[in-house]
Amino acid sequence: MEIVLTNLTPAQLEKVSGLSTTLQRVWRRRGEIPARTSSQASFSARDAAAISVGVALNRYGISPAEAMDIGKRHAAIALRCALERGGACEVTGPREIVKQFVALFNGDELSFLAELAGQQDTDLRRLLYSLDGEAPRLEDFVFTEIEELPSVSGYFVNLQAIGLRLLTVAGGPLFKIRLVPQDVNKLDFIKNVV
């Protein structure tokens, strides 16, 4: 199975993340975003997701370097949210294997998308937040803790919204997957995981 992520232009990255093309050059010079690998700058969907999270955190006063470190750790969740939405994945290969792969998306259990997106665990927690300066945490829109506190300050980053914005701005699939006959065993493995 070959997985290729779509690349975005600097203008597309600006639409997704809010990081202007001018600031992209500054962050690139500082080493906070990936260096150009050709004459034209481009960003993989994973890099764009990480940068989007990083920019959101930077708006809350976190340094660009620290924000990007956190963004890189949580980019896979934004990509997974895009995959769950649909339209984020183009699959090619032998007809029967493609049919098996597509059938995985029709099931109730979509935790196999974590593997595709590069997520370390299968939990889907779509909100990154920190309250009163604590380390960032992931939740899935459950805030019982907030109700117990008399006052709260913090930040909230919606990873699902970043994934959907990424999908919309890219204007096509974020993942291009090419299956080969040997992938039948891998598909069986994925089915057994879920």
Short mmCIF file of C-alpha atoms in Angstrom, two decimals:
data_model
loop_
_atom_site.label_atom_id
_atom_site.label_comp_id
_atom_site.label_asym_id
_atom_site.label_seq_id
_atom_site.Cartn_x
_atom_site.Cartn_y
_atom_site.Cartn_z
CA MET A 1 0.00 0.00 0.00
CA GLU A 2 1.47 3.31 -1.07
CA ILE A 3 0.08 6.41 0.62
CA VAL A 4 0.85 9.85 -0.80
CA LEU A 5 -0.35 13.00 0.90
CA THR A 6 -1.53 15.96 -1.16
CA ASN A 7 0.65 19.06 -1.19
CA LEU A 8 -0.70 22.54 -0.59
CA THR A 9 0.68 25.82 -1.90
CA PRO A 10 1.67 28.64 0.46
CA ALA A 11 -1.56 30.47 -0.51
CA GLN A 12 -3.62 27.39 0.38
CA LEU A 13 -1.74 27.03 3.66
CA GLU A 14 -2.60 30.64 4.46
CA LYS A 15 -6.30 29.88 3.86
CA VAL A 16 -6.16 26.80 6.08
CA SER A 17 -4.02 28.10 8.94
CA GLY A 18 -4.15 31.88 8.77
CA LEU A 19 -0.33 32.03 8.58
CA SER A 20 0.39 34.64 5.91
CA THR A 21 2.89 33.84 3.17
CA THR A 22 5.17 36.52 4.65
CA LEU A 23 5.10 34.87 8.08
CA GLN A 24 5.59 31.47 6.45
CA ARG A 25 8.97 32.73 5.19
CA VAL A 26 9.87 34.01 8.67
CA TRP A 27 8.85 30.75 10.35
CA ARG A 28 10.73 28.78 7.67
CA ARG A 29 13.93 30.81 8.28
CA ARG A 30 13.61 30.09 12.01
CA GLY A 31 13.17 26.37 11.31
CA GLU A 32 9.65 26.26 12.71
CA ILE A 33 8.07 24.98 9.48
CA PRO A 34 9.61 22.64 6.90
CA ALA A 35 12.24 24.02 4.55
CA ARG A 36 11.52 24.21 0.84
CA THR A 37 12.59 21.10 -1.03
CA SER A 38 12.26 22.65 -4.50
CA SER A 39 12.07 26.07 -6.11
CA GLN A 40 8.38 26.28 -5.15
CA ALA A 41 7.34 26.02 -1.52
CA SER A 42 4.73 23.37 -0.77
CA PHE A 43 3.38 21.69 2.32
CA SER A 44 2.11 18.15 2.75
CA ALA A 45 -1.36 17.75 4.20
CA ARG A 46 0.29 16.54 7.44
CA ASP A 47 2.54 19.62 7.58
CA ALA A 48 -0.44 21.88 6.85
CA ALA A 49 -2.41 20.28 9.70
CA ALA A 50 0.53 20.66 12.10
CA ILE A 51 1.05 24.28 11.06
CA SER A 52 -2.67 25.02 11.48
CA VAL A 53 -2.61 23.67 15.03
CA GLY A 54 0.63 25.55 15.72
CA VAL A 55 -0.75 28.85 14.45
CA ALA A 56 -3.91 28.43 16.53
CA LEU A 57 -1.78 27.84 19.64
CA ASN A 58 0.53 30.74 18.78
CA ARG A 59 -2.50 33.03 18.81
CA TYR A 60 -2.94 32.06 22.47
CA GLY A 61 0.61 33.22 23.24
CA ILE A 62 2.53 29.96 22.90
CA SER A 63 5.88 30.45 21.16
CA PRO A 64 6.00 29.33 17.52
CA ALA A 65 8.57 26.61 18.30
CA GLU A 66 6.54 25.12 21.15
CA ALA A 67 3.27 25.53 19.24
CA MET A 68 4.69 23.69 16.23
CA ASP A 69 5.97 20.88 18.44
CA ILE A 70 2.45 20.42 19.81
CA GLY A 71 1.00 20.79 16.30
CA LYS A 72 3.19 17.99 14.95
CA ARG A 73 2.01 15.68 17.73
CA HIS A 74 -1.68 16.32 16.98
CA ALA A 75 -1.75 16.77 13.18
CA ALA A 76 -2.76 13.13 12.62
CA ILE A 77 -6.01 13.68 14.53
CA ALA A 78 -7.00 16.54 12.22
CA LEU A 79 -6.22 14.32 9.21
CA ARG A 80 -8.27 11.49 10.69
CA CYS A 81 -11.22 13.84 11.17
CA ALA A 82 -10.97 14.76 7.48
CA LEU A 83 -10.89 11.06 6.54
CA GLU A 84 -14.01 10.40 8.61
CA ARG A 85 -15.83 13.18 6.81
CA GLY A 86 -15.38 11.55 3.41
CA GLY A 87 -13.84 12.76 0.16
CA ALA A 88 -10.36 12.87 1.69
CA CYS A 89 -9.14 9.62 0.19
CA GLU A 90 -8.62 8.52 -3.42
CA VAL A 91 -7.94 4.81 -3.85
CA THR A 92 -6.57 3.08 -6.95
CA GLY A 93 -5.56 -0.50 -7.64
CA PRO A 94 -7.09 -3.83 -8.65
CA ARG A 95 -10.89 -3.61 -8.56
CA GLU A 96 -11.51 -6.32 -5.94
CA ILE A 97 -8.92 -4.98 -3.52
CA VAL A 98 -10.24 -1.43 -3.91
CA LYS A 99 -13.77 -2.71 -3.24
CA GLN A 100 -12.54 -4.40 -0.03
CA PHE A 101 -10.79 -1.23 1.05
CA VAL A 102 -13.79 1.01 0.33
CA ALA A 103 -16.04 -1.43 2.22
CA LEU A 104 -14.02 -0.65 5.37
CA PHE A 105 -15.39 2.91 5.24
CA ASN A 106 -18.98 1.60 5.27
CA GLY A 107 -18.61 -0.09 8.65
CA ASP A 108 -19.49 1.36 12.03
CA GLU A 109 -15.94 1.07 13.32
CA LEU A 110 -13.56 3.52 11.68
CA SER A 111 -10.58 3.22 14.02
CA PHE A 112 -8.48 1.89 11.11
CA LEU A 113 -8.39 5.51 9.93
CA ALA A 114 -6.02 6.22 12.82
CA GLU A 115 -3.44 3.99 11.15
CA LEU A 116 -3.95 5.67 7.78
CA ALA A 117 -3.59 9.15 9.29
CA GLY A 118 -0.51 8.19 11.30
CA GLN A 119 -2.20 8.51 14.70
CA GLN A 120 -0.46 6.61 17.51
CA ASP A 121 -3.64 5.44 19.23
CA THR A 122 -7.18 4.81 18.05
CA ASP A 123 -8.97 7.17 20.44
CA LEU A 124 -10.58 10.06 18.64
CA ARG A 125 -10.51 13.14 20.81
CA ARG A 126 -11.14 16.17 18.65
CA LEU A 127 -10.49 19.06 21.01
CA LEU A 128 -7.04 20.15 22.19
CA TYR A 129 -7.22 22.39 25.23
CA SER A 130 -5.40 23.71 28.25
CA LEU A 131 -6.92 25.26 31.36
CA ASP A 132 -5.05 27.68 33.60
CA GLY A 133 -1.63 26.99 32.08
CA GLU A 134 -1.62 23.21 32.44
CA ALA A 135 -0.17 20.91 29.78
CA PRO A 136 -2.39 20.53 26.69
CA ARG A 137 -4.94 17.71 26.80
CA LEU A 138 -7.24 16.04 24.32
CA GLU A 139 -10.97 15.53 24.86
CA ASP A 140 -14.00 14.88 22.76
CA PHE A 141 -16.12 17.92 23.67
CA VAL A 142 -16.79 16.86 27.26
CA PHE A 143 -16.19 19.57 29.83
CA THR A 144 -17.39 18.36 33.20
CA GLU A 145 -14.18 19.75 34.70
CA ILE A 146 -15.05 23.31 33.65
CA GLU A 147 -18.37 23.19 35.45
CA GLU A 148 -16.55 22.46 38.71
CA LEU A 149 -14.24 25.51 38.53
CA PRO A 150 -15.26 29.01 39.69
CA SER A 151 -13.25 30.70 36.90
CA VAL A 152 -11.19 29.38 34.04
CA SER A 153 -8.77 30.69 31.46
CA GLY A 154 -7.30 28.61 28.70
CA TYR A 155 -7.28 27.80 25.05
CA PHE A 156 -9.28 25.46 22.86
CA VAL A 157 -8.28 24.18 19.41
CA ASN A 158 -10.87 22.25 17.41
CA LEU A 159 -8.86 19.60 15.50
CA GLN A 160 -11.93 18.45 13.61
CA ALA A 161 -12.50 21.96 12.23
CA ILE A 162 -8.86 22.10 11.11
CA GLY A 163 -9.22 18.77 9.29
CA LEU A 164 -12.39 19.87 7.53
CA ARG A 165 -10.91 23.24 6.57
CA LEU A 166 -7.87 21.43 5.17
CA LEU A 167 -10.11 19.17 3.10
CA THR A 168 -12.13 22.12 1.79
CA VAL A 169 -9.12 24.25 0.83
CA ALA A 170 -7.26 21.34 -0.81
CA GLY A 171 -10.22 20.96 -3.16
CA GLY A 172 -9.65 17.22 -3.55
CA PRO A 173 -8.44 14.16 -1.68
CA LEU A 174 -5.77 14.62 0.98
CA PHE A 175 -4.68 10.98 0.71
CA LYS A 176 -3.94 9.12 -2.50
CA ILE A 177 -3.69 5.40 -1.82
CA ARG A 178 -2.43 2.88 -4.34
CA LEU A 179 -3.23 -0.73 -3.54
CA VAL A 180 -1.45 -3.75 -4.98
CA PRO A 181 -2.41 -7.46 -4.80
CA GLN A 182 -0.13 -7.99 -1.78
CA ASP A 183 -2.30 -5.58 0.19
CA VAL A 184 -5.04 -8.19 0.64
CA ASN A 185 -3.25 -9.41 3.79
CA LYS A 186 -2.94 -5.86 5.09
CA LEU A 187 -6.68 -5.32 4.53
CA ASP A 188 -7.41 -8.52 6.44
CA PHE A 189 -5.21 -7.23 9.24
CA ILE A 190 -7.06 -3.90 9.33
CA LYS A 191 -10.42 -5.70 9.43
CA ASN A 192 -9.20 -7.78 12.39
CA VAL A 193 -8.00 -4.69 14.25
CA VAL A 194 -11.44 -3.12 14.04
#
